[in-house]
Amino acid sequence: MQTTIHLLGHVLQANAVNISVDHDPVVNWDSPDIDLTMAFKIKVLNSQIDITCELNRWSEDLLPHIYMRAFDLSRASVDVVAFAMGSGLSVHLHTLIRPDGTSIPLLFNDLRLPSLCSAYNLSEGFDEILSMALLSPNLFMAFNDLIQSITLPHKSLVNCARAIERIRNLITPGKGKDKAAWAAMCDALRIDATYLKYITDHSKAPRHGEPSHTPGDITNEVVARSWSVMNRYLEYRKAGGVLPSSLPQLTG
C-alpha cells in the first residue's frame, strides 16, 4: 500500500536571489536491504522546497533513510542552479508532514552520544571549551564535522575521519600523515591504533569517491568512537596537555 509524506525546507543564502526549479521529474530510489521503495518529486518555488515522497511502507524509524535521499536530491536540484549562477546556495529541510497530515520538525539526535562527553556539559566547563574552540579553527571545524555526522548521516564516515585527522594535527602540528604523528596522538590520548584505524579504514571508499554501502551498525560505531576521541582531546587540553590518569585506554 502506497503512503505519501512530505519534507519541507528552503534554500539558504537565497534572500537576494529567488530560486525556482521548474523541472521536477519523479526520481525512484530502492533500498532492498530494508524493503523500502521511494519515489521523490521535488518542487522548489520561490526558494521554498516541497518534496513529495511515495513509499511502499512507512514508520518513523525509516525517516533517516528517507531524509538522506530527499536531502541529496533536493540539494542536487539547487546545486545545478547554483553552479550555473556561480552562487553559494545550500538546502535546509526542516519539517516532516506525516501521512495523516500532522507535522513535526526535522531534528536528528543520537541519544548514545551525550554520555561520551565527560569534558564538559552545558552548565559546567562550557566556557572553557567554547573559548578553546573559538581560538582554534581546526578544533571548531572538527566539532562541525562531528555534528554533521548526525545531521547528514551518509557523510558520517568521511566527516568522522576528517575530525580525527584534525585532532591529530592539533596534537602534532605540521607533521601531516607521518606515522609518528599518529603514534604521538595515540600516546597522548591513550588510544590503541586499532581503535583509530576502525574510523579511518571505513572512510576510505567514500573519501575517494567510490560508491559503497556501509551497514548502519558500523556507521554508528564510527560516530561513537569519534565522539570518544574528541572527548579525549578536550580532556587532554583541559589538563594542560597531559591526559588525566583516571581515563583508561581506548581499545578495540
PDB file of C-alpha atoms in Angstrom:
ATOM      1  CA  MET A   1       0.000   0.000   0.000  1.00  0.00           C
ATOM      2  CA  GLN A   2       1.477   3.328  -1.080  1.00  0.00           C
ATOM      3  CA  THR A   3       1.954   6.022   1.554  1.00  0.00           C
ATOM      4  CA  THR A   4       2.760   9.695   0.969  1.00  0.00           C
ATOM      5  CA  ILE A   5       4.811  12.014   3.133  1.00  0.00           C
ATOM      6  CA  HIS A   6       6.245  15.480   2.512  1.00  0.00           C
ATOM      7  CA  LEU A   7       9.514  17.043   3.589  1.00  0.00           C
ATOM      8  CA  LEU A   8       9.589  20.826   3.591  1.00  0.00           C
ATOM      9  CA  GLY A   9      12.509  23.206   3.579  1.00  0.00           C
ATOM     10  CA  HIS A  10      14.052  26.224   1.939  1.00  0.00           C
ATOM     11  CA  VAL A  11      17.095  27.381   0.032  1.00  0.00           C
ATOM     12  CA  LEU A  12      19.607  29.156   2.248  1.00  0.00           C
ATOM     13  CA  GLN A  13      21.516  32.252   1.097  1.00  0.00           C
ATOM     14  CA  ALA A  14      18.667  32.966  -1.303  1.00  0.00           C
ATOM     15  CA  ASN A  15      17.452  36.210   0.292  1.00  0.00           C
ATOM     16  CA  ALA A  16      18.984  38.159  -2.587  1.00  0.00           C
ATOM     17  CA  VAL A  17      18.113  35.588  -5.272  1.00  0.00           C
ATOM     18  CA  ASN A  18      14.752  33.854  -5.577  1.00  0.00           C
ATOM     19  CA  ILE A  19      15.271  30.234  -6.673  1.00  0.00           C
ATOM     20  CA  SER A  20      12.753  28.070  -8.518  1.00  0.00           C
ATOM     21  CA  VAL A  21      13.300  24.747 -10.257  1.00  0.00           C
ATOM     22  CA  ASP A  22      10.620  24.211 -12.885  1.00  0.00           C
ATOM     23  CA  HIS A  23      11.806  20.771 -13.975  1.00  0.00           C
ATOM     24  CA  ASP A  24      10.519  18.305 -11.393  1.00  0.00           C
ATOM     25  CA  PRO A  25      10.879  14.659 -12.549  1.00  0.00           C
ATOM     26  CA  VAL A  26       9.970  11.718 -10.339  1.00  0.00           C
ATOM     27  CA  VAL A  27      13.110  10.013  -9.021  1.00  0.00           C
ATOM     28  CA  ASN A  28      12.776   6.403  -7.873  1.00  0.00           C
ATOM     29  CA  TRP A  29      15.107   5.006  -5.237  1.00  0.00           C
ATOM     30  CA  ASP A  30      15.086   1.495  -3.790  1.00  0.00           C
ATOM     31  CA  SER A  31      16.674   0.260  -0.571  1.00  0.00           C
ATOM     32  CA  PRO A  32      16.145  -3.512  -0.842  1.00  0.00           C
ATOM     33  CA  ASP A  33      18.111  -4.225   2.347  1.00  0.00           C
ATOM     34  CA  ILE A  34      15.296  -2.614   4.355  1.00  0.00           C
ATOM     35  CA  ASP A  35      12.471  -3.420   1.885  1.00  0.00           C
ATOM     36  CA  LEU A  36      11.867   0.267   1.147  1.00  0.00           C
ATOM     37  CA  THR A  37      10.955   1.782  -2.212  1.00  0.00           C
ATOM     38  CA  MET A  38      10.768   5.551  -2.569  1.00  0.00           C
ATOM     39  CA  ALA A  39       9.574   7.867  -5.339  1.00  0.00           C
ATOM     40  CA  PHE A  40      10.528  11.520  -4.923  1.00  0.00           C
ATOM     41  CA  LYS A  41       9.104  14.589  -6.622  1.00  0.00           C
ATOM     42  CA  ILE A  42      10.935  17.779  -5.728  1.00  0.00           C
ATOM     43  CA  LYS A  43       9.455  21.231  -6.141  1.00  0.00           C
ATOM     44  CA  VAL A  44      11.408  24.411  -5.498  1.00  0.00           C
ATOM     45  CA  LEU A  45       9.287  27.539  -5.815  1.00  0.00           C
ATOM     46  CA  ASN A  46      10.475  30.953  -4.662  1.00  0.00           C
ATOM     47  CA  SER A  47      13.213  29.243  -2.634  1.00  0.00           C
ATOM     48  CA  GLN A  48      10.682  27.074  -0.762  1.00  0.00           C
ATOM     49  CA  ILE A  49      11.172  23.312  -1.057  1.00  0.00           C
ATOM     50  CA  ASP A  50       8.373  20.724  -1.006  1.00  0.00           C
ATOM     51  CA  ILE A  51       9.430  17.103  -1.508  1.00  0.00           C
ATOM     52  CA  THR A  52       6.650  14.582  -2.100  1.00  0.00           C
ATOM     53  CA  CYS A  53       7.723  11.050  -1.262  1.00  0.00           C
ATOM     54  CA  GLU A  54       5.661   7.989  -2.190  1.00  0.00           C
ATOM     55  CA  LEU A  55       6.617   4.961  -0.073  1.00  0.00           C
ATOM     56  CA  ASN A  56       5.715   1.294  -0.140  1.00  0.00           C
ATOM     57  CA  ARG A  57       5.638   1.383   3.673  1.00  0.00           C
ATOM     58  CA  TRP A  58       6.014   3.933   6.444  1.00  0.00           C
ATOM     59  CA  SER A  59       7.244   4.074  10.010  1.00  0.00           C
ATOM     60  CA  GLU A  60       9.144   6.877  11.670  1.00  0.00           C
ATOM     61  CA  ASP A  61      12.244   4.750  12.173  1.00  0.00           C
ATOM     62  CA  LEU A  62      12.614   4.839   8.356  1.00  0.00           C
ATOM     63  CA  LEU A  63      12.908   8.618   8.395  1.00  0.00           C
ATOM     64  CA  PRO A  64      16.741   8.807   8.433  1.00  0.00           C
ATOM     65  CA  HIS A  65      16.889   6.701   5.241  1.00  0.00           C
ATOM     66  CA  ILE A  66      14.214   8.804   3.538  1.00  0.00           C
ATOM     67  CA  TYR A  67      15.739  12.072   4.710  1.00  0.00           C
ATOM     68  CA  MET A  68      19.168  11.184   3.309  1.00  0.00           C
ATOM     69  CA  ARG A  69      17.771  10.628  -0.181  1.00  0.00           C
ATOM     70  CA  ALA A  70      15.409  13.593  -0.038  1.00  0.00           C
ATOM     71  CA  PHE A  71      18.212  15.876   1.079  1.00  0.00           C
ATOM     72  CA  ASP A  72      20.593  14.631  -1.618  1.00  0.00           C
ATOM     73  CA  LEU A  73      18.039  15.050  -4.395  1.00  0.00           C
ATOM     74  CA  SER A  74      16.829  18.490  -3.320  1.00  0.00           C
ATOM     75  CA  ARG A  75      20.399  19.639  -2.884  1.00  0.00           C
ATOM     76  CA  ALA A  76      21.263  18.281  -6.342  1.00  0.00           C
ATOM     77  CA  SER A  77      18.435  20.337  -7.855  1.00  0.00           C
ATOM     78  CA  VAL A  78      19.642  23.502  -6.149  1.00  0.00           C
ATOM     79  CA  ASP A  79      23.307  22.744  -6.866  1.00  0.00           C
ATOM     80  CA  VAL A  80      22.647  22.551 -10.611  1.00  0.00           C
ATOM     81  CA  VAL A  81      21.067  26.022 -10.447  1.00  0.00           C
ATOM     82  CA  ALA A  82      23.823  27.359  -8.171  1.00  0.00           C
ATOM     83  CA  PHE A  83      26.565  26.077 -10.477  1.00  0.00           C
ATOM     84  CA  ALA A  84      25.137  27.943 -13.460  1.00  0.00           C
ATOM     85  CA  MET A  85      24.788  31.108 -11.345  1.00  0.00           C
ATOM     86  CA  GLY A  86      28.130  30.797  -9.571  1.00  0.00           C
ATOM     87  CA  SER A  87      26.239  31.264  -6.295  1.00  0.00           C
ATOM     88  CA  GLY A  88      26.860  29.659  -2.906  1.00  0.00           C
ATOM     89  CA  LEU A  89      23.400  28.245  -2.233  1.00  0.00           C
ATOM     90  CA  SER A  90      22.526  25.403   0.120  1.00  0.00           C
ATOM     91  CA  VAL A  91      19.487  23.487   1.322  1.00  0.00           C
ATOM     92  CA  HIS A  92      17.790  23.138   4.699  1.00  0.00           C
ATOM     93  CA  LEU A  93      14.966  20.651   5.280  1.00  0.00           C
ATOM     94  CA  HIS A  94      13.071  21.470   8.454  1.00  0.00           C
ATOM     95  CA  THR A  95       9.624  19.813   8.553  1.00  0.00           C
ATOM     96  CA  LEU A  96       8.101  16.368   8.041  1.00  0.00           C
ATOM     97  CA  ILE A  97       4.428  16.066   7.116  1.00  0.00           C
ATOM     98  CA  ARG A  98       3.280  12.586   8.068  1.00  0.00           C
ATOM     99  CA  PRO A  99       0.763  10.511   6.076  1.00  0.00           C
ATOM    100  CA  ASP A 100      -2.042  11.683   8.396  1.00  0.00           C
ATOM    101  CA  GLY A 101      -1.219  15.352   7.681  1.00  0.00           C
ATOM    102  CA  THR A 102       0.366  16.133  11.055  1.00  0.00           C
ATOM    103  CA  SER A 103       3.779  17.786  11.022  1.00  0.00           C
ATOM    104  CA  ILE A 104       6.901  17.616  13.172  1.00  0.00           C
ATOM    105  CA  PRO A 105      10.238  19.425  12.972  1.00  0.00           C
ATOM    106  CA  LEU A 106      13.138  17.507  11.482  1.00  0.00           C
ATOM    107  CA  LEU A 107      15.739  17.146  14.206  1.00  0.00           C
ATOM    108  CA  PHE A 108      18.138  14.232  14.474  1.00  0.00           C
ATOM    109  CA  ASN A 109      19.545  13.231  17.856  1.00  0.00           C
ATOM    110  CA  ASP A 110      21.831  10.359  18.768  1.00  0.00           C
ATOM    111  CA  LEU A 111      20.970   9.553  22.366  1.00  0.00           C
ATOM    112  CA  ARG A 112      24.113   7.422  22.814  1.00  0.00           C
ATOM    113  CA  LEU A 113      26.451  10.374  22.477  1.00  0.00           C
ATOM    114  CA  PRO A 114      25.865  12.733  25.448  1.00  0.00           C
ATOM    115  CA  SER A 115      27.245  10.131  27.867  1.00  0.00           C
ATOM    116  CA  LEU A 116      30.501  10.080  25.864  1.00  0.00           C
ATOM    117  CA  CYS A 117      31.129  13.776  26.576  1.00  0.00           C
ATOM    118  CA  SER A 118      32.736  13.991  30.020  1.00  0.00           C
ATOM    119  CA  ALA A 119      34.976  17.005  29.339  1.00  0.00           C
ATOM    120  CA  TYR A 120      32.121  19.481  29.852  1.00  0.00           C
ATOM    121  CA  ASN A 121      28.377  19.951  29.861  1.00  0.00           C
ATOM    122  CA  LEU A 122      26.169  22.979  29.288  1.00  0.00           C
ATOM    123  CA  SER A 123      26.445  24.097  32.917  1.00  0.00           C
ATOM    124  CA  GLU A 124      29.997  23.063  33.875  1.00  0.00           C
ATOM    125  CA  GLY A 125      33.164  23.668  31.891  1.00  0.00           C
ATOM    126  CA  PHE A 126      31.309  25.059  28.889  1.00  0.00           C
ATOM    127  CA  ASP A 127      33.003  28.473  28.794  1.00  0.00           C
ATOM    128  CA  GLU A 128      36.468  26.910  28.834  1.00  0.00           C
ATOM    129  CA  ILE A 129      35.711  24.596  25.906  1.00  0.00           C
ATOM    130  CA  LEU A 130      33.944  27.337  23.962  1.00  0.00           C
ATOM    131  CA  SER A 131      36.921  29.665  24.340  1.00  0.00           C
ATOM    132  CA  MET A 132      39.218  26.851  23.265  1.00  0.00           C
ATOM    133  CA  ALA A 133      37.128  26.213  20.137  1.00  0.00           C
ATOM    134  CA  LEU A 134      36.759  29.870  19.176  1.00  0.00           C
ATOM    135  CA  LEU A 135      40.534  30.316  19.170  1.00  0.00           C
ATOM    136  CA  SER A 136      41.271  27.203  17.086  1.00  0.00           C
ATOM    137  CA  PRO A 137      39.857  26.873  13.549  1.00  0.00           C
ATOM    138  CA  ASN A 138      40.885  23.209  13.344  1.00  0.00           C
ATOM    139  CA  LEU A 139      39.045  22.483  16.584  1.00  0.00           C
ATOM    140  CA  PHE A 140      35.821  24.277  15.700  1.00  0.00           C
ATOM    141  CA  MET A 141      35.883  22.605  12.265  1.00  0.00           C
ATOM    142  CA  ALA A 142      36.317  19.215  13.967  1.00  0.00           C
ATOM    143  CA  PHE A 143      33.244  19.966  16.093  1.00  0.00           C
ATOM    144  CA  ASN A 144      31.321  20.805  12.924  1.00  0.00           C
ATOM    145  CA  ASP A 145      32.487  17.627  11.169  1.00  0.00           C
ATOM    146  CA  LEU A 146      31.122  15.571  14.048  1.00  0.00           C
ATOM    147  CA  ILE A 147      27.808  17.416  14.251  1.00  0.00           C
ATOM    148  CA  GLN A 148      27.314  16.936  10.513  1.00  0.00           C
ATOM    149  CA  SER A 149      27.871  13.214  11.041  1.00  0.00           C
ATOM    150  CA  ILE A 150      24.488  13.297  12.822  1.00  0.00           C
ATOM    151  CA  THR A 151      22.641  15.736  10.580  1.00  0.00           C
ATOM    152  CA  LEU A 152      23.984  14.170   7.358  1.00  0.00           C
ATOM    153  CA  PRO A 153      24.354  10.501   8.304  1.00  0.00           C
ATOM    154  CA  HIS A 154      25.500   9.389   4.846  1.00  0.00           C
ATOM    155  CA  LYS A 155      28.526  11.676   5.319  1.00  0.00           C
ATOM    156  CA  SER A 156      29.337  10.279   8.742  1.00  0.00           C
ATOM    157  CA  LEU A 157      32.292   8.142   7.704  1.00  0.00           C
ATOM    158  CA  VAL A 158      34.094  10.919   5.835  1.00  0.00           C
ATOM    159  CA  ASN A 159      33.319  13.595   8.414  1.00  0.00           C
ATOM    160  CA  CYS A 160      34.415  11.459  11.354  1.00  0.00           C
ATOM    161  CA  ALA A 161      37.719  10.546   9.715  1.00  0.00           C
ATOM    162  CA  ARG A 162      38.339  14.205   8.907  1.00  0.00           C
ATOM    163  CA  ALA A 163      37.619  15.202  12.509  1.00  0.00           C
ATOM    164  CA  ILE A 164      40.126  12.610  13.739  1.00  0.00           C
ATOM    165  CA  GLU A 165      42.759  13.924  11.344  1.00  0.00           C
ATOM    166  CA  ARG A 166      42.131  17.472  12.551  1.00  0.00           C
ATOM    167  CA  ILE A 167      42.710  16.327  16.136  1.00  0.00           C
ATOM    168  CA  ARG A 168      45.926  14.595  15.099  1.00  0.00           C
ATOM    169  CA  ASN A 169      47.106  17.849  13.502  1.00  0.00           C
ATOM    170  CA  LEU A 170      46.228  19.761  16.669  1.00  0.00           C
ATOM    171  CA  ILE A 171      48.419  17.415  18.715  1.00  0.00           C
ATOM    172  CA  THR A 172      51.289  17.229  16.203  1.00  0.00           C
ATOM    173  CA  PRO A 173      51.020  20.336  14.001  1.00  0.00           C
ATOM    174  CA  GLY A 174      52.901  20.280  10.733  1.00  0.00           C
ATOM    175  CA  LYS A 175      53.539  16.525  10.783  1.00  0.00           C
ATOM    176  CA  GLY A 176      50.986  15.661   8.093  1.00  0.00           C
ATOM    177  CA  LYS A 177      50.258  11.952   7.693  1.00  0.00           C
ATOM    178  CA  ASP A 178      53.536  10.878   9.231  1.00  0.00           C
ATOM    179  CA  LYS A 179      53.179   7.574  11.128  1.00  0.00           C
ATOM    180  CA  ALA A 180      54.962   9.157  14.057  1.00  0.00           C
ATOM    181  CA  ALA A 181      52.174  11.757  14.258  1.00  0.00           C
ATOM    182  CA  TRP A 182      49.535   9.022  14.585  1.00  0.00           C
ATOM    183  CA  ALA A 183      51.672   7.273  17.210  1.00  0.00           C
ATOM    184  CA  ALA A 184      52.057  10.530  19.144  1.00  0.00           C
ATOM    185  CA  MET A 185      48.289  11.052  19.066  1.00  0.00           C
ATOM    186  CA  CYS A 186      47.695   7.523  20.352  1.00  0.00           C
ATOM    187  CA  ASP A 187      50.196   8.052  23.173  1.00  0.00           C
ATOM    188  CA  ALA A 188      48.841  11.477  24.131  1.00  0.00           C
ATOM    189  CA  LEU A 189      45.200  10.376  24.225  1.00  0.00           C
ATOM    190  CA  ARG A 190      45.815   6.806  25.438  1.00  0.00           C
ATOM    191  CA  ILE A 191      44.163   5.174  22.413  1.00  0.00           C
ATOM    192  CA  ASP A 192      45.089   1.934  20.650  1.00  0.00           C
ATOM    193  CA  ALA A 193      45.993   2.406  16.987  1.00  0.00           C
ATOM    194  CA  THR A 194      43.349  -0.184  16.018  1.00  0.00           C
ATOM    195  CA  TYR A 195      40.671   1.983  17.645  1.00  0.00           C
ATOM    196  CA  LEU A 196      41.512   4.847  15.274  1.00  0.00           C
ATOM    197  CA  LYS A 197      42.074   2.554  12.305  1.00  0.00           C
ATOM    198  CA  TYR A 198      38.451   1.394  12.545  1.00  0.00           C
ATOM    199  CA  ILE A 199      37.408   5.005  11.900  1.00  0.00           C
ATOM    200  CA  THR A 200      39.847   5.822   9.125  1.00  0.00           C
ATOM    201  CA  ASP A 201      39.592   2.477   7.271  1.00  0.00           C
ATOM    202  CA  HIS A 202      35.804   2.674   6.920  1.00  0.00           C
ATOM    203  CA  SER A 203      36.097   6.165   5.443  1.00  0.00           C
ATOM    204  CA  LYS A 204      38.455   5.206   2.615  1.00  0.00           C
ATOM    205  CA  ALA A 205      35.909   4.303  -0.062  1.00  0.00           C
ATOM    206  CA  PRO A 206      33.642   7.362   0.343  1.00  0.00           C
ATOM    207  CA  ARG A 207      36.651   9.684   0.744  1.00  0.00           C
ATOM    208  CA  HIS A 208      37.900   8.514  -2.653  1.00  0.00           C
ATOM    209  CA  GLY A 209      34.544   8.929  -4.371  1.00  0.00           C
ATOM    210  CA  GLU A 210      33.784   5.209  -4.505  1.00  0.00           C
ATOM    211  CA  PRO A 211      30.075   4.381  -4.131  1.00  0.00           C
ATOM    212  CA  SER A 212      29.561   1.829  -1.398  1.00  0.00           C
ATOM    213  CA  HIS A 213      27.083   0.804   1.279  1.00  0.00           C
ATOM    214  CA  THR A 214      28.167   0.636   4.896  1.00  0.00           C
ATOM    215  CA  PRO A 215      25.807  -1.062   7.374  1.00  0.00           C
ATOM    216  CA  GLY A 216      24.255   1.230   9.953  1.00  0.00           C
ATOM    217  CA  ASP A 217      25.855  -0.558  12.906  1.00  0.00           C
ATOM    218  CA  ILE A 218      29.319   0.207  11.517  1.00  0.00           C
ATOM    219  CA  THR A 219      28.449   3.853  10.892  1.00  0.00           C
ATOM    220  CA  ASN A 220      27.068   4.143  14.424  1.00  0.00           C
ATOM    221  CA  GLU A 221      30.259   2.664  15.866  1.00  0.00           C
ATOM    222  CA  VAL A 222      32.426   5.055  13.832  1.00  0.00           C
ATOM    223  CA  VAL A 223      30.451   8.040  15.160  1.00  0.00           C
ATOM    224  CA  ALA A 224      30.639   6.823  18.770  1.00  0.00           C
ATOM    225  CA  ARG A 225      34.394   6.219  18.548  1.00  0.00           C
ATOM    226  CA  SER A 226      34.936   9.649  17.003  1.00  0.00           C
ATOM    227  CA  TRP A 227      32.920  11.270  19.806  1.00  0.00           C
ATOM    228  CA  SER A 228      35.105   9.488  22.346  1.00  0.00           C
ATOM    229  CA  VAL A 229      38.306  10.617  20.624  1.00  0.00           C
ATOM    230  CA  MET A 230      37.138  14.234  20.572  1.00  0.00           C
ATOM    231  CA  ASN A 231      36.240  13.992  24.255  1.00  0.00           C
ATOM    232  CA  ARG A 232      39.704  12.573  24.963  1.00  0.00           C
ATOM    233  CA  TYR A 233      41.301  15.511  23.189  1.00  0.00           C
ATOM    234  CA  LEU A 234      39.210  18.017  25.175  1.00  0.00           C
ATOM    235  CA  GLU A 235      40.176  16.294  28.452  1.00  0.00           C
ATOM    236  CA  TYR A 236      43.816  16.401  27.317  1.00  0.00           C
ATOM    237  CA  ARG A 237      43.632  20.125  26.541  1.00  0.00           C
ATOM    238  CA  LYS A 238      41.816  20.959  29.787  1.00  0.00           C
ATOM    239  CA  ALA A 239      44.584  19.242  31.758  1.00  0.00           C
ATOM    240  CA  GLY A 240      47.295  21.254  30.023  1.00  0.00           C
ATOM    241  CA  GLY A 241      48.422  18.625  27.544  1.00  0.00           C
ATOM    242  CA  VAL A 242      48.540  15.613  29.874  1.00  0.00           C
ATOM    243  CA  LEU A 243      45.610  13.200  29.847  1.00  0.00           C
ATOM    244  CA  PRO A 244      44.224  12.538  33.349  1.00  0.00           C
ATOM    245  CA  SER A 245      45.344   9.128  34.621  1.00  0.00           C
ATOM    246  CA  SER A 246      41.754   8.244  35.525  1.00  0.00           C
ATOM    247  CA  LEU A 247      40.887   7.781  31.845  1.00  0.00           C
ATOM    248  CA  PRO A 248      41.534   4.207  30.676  1.00  0.00           C
ATOM    249  CA  GLN A 249      42.967   3.099  27.343  1.00  0.00           C
ATOM    250  CA  LEU A 250      40.505   3.144  24.455  1.00  0.00           C
ATOM    251  CA  THR A 251      40.816  -0.229  22.757  1.00  0.00           C
ATOM    252  CA  GLY A 252      39.116  -2.234  20.062  1.00  0.00           C
TER     253      GLY A 252
END
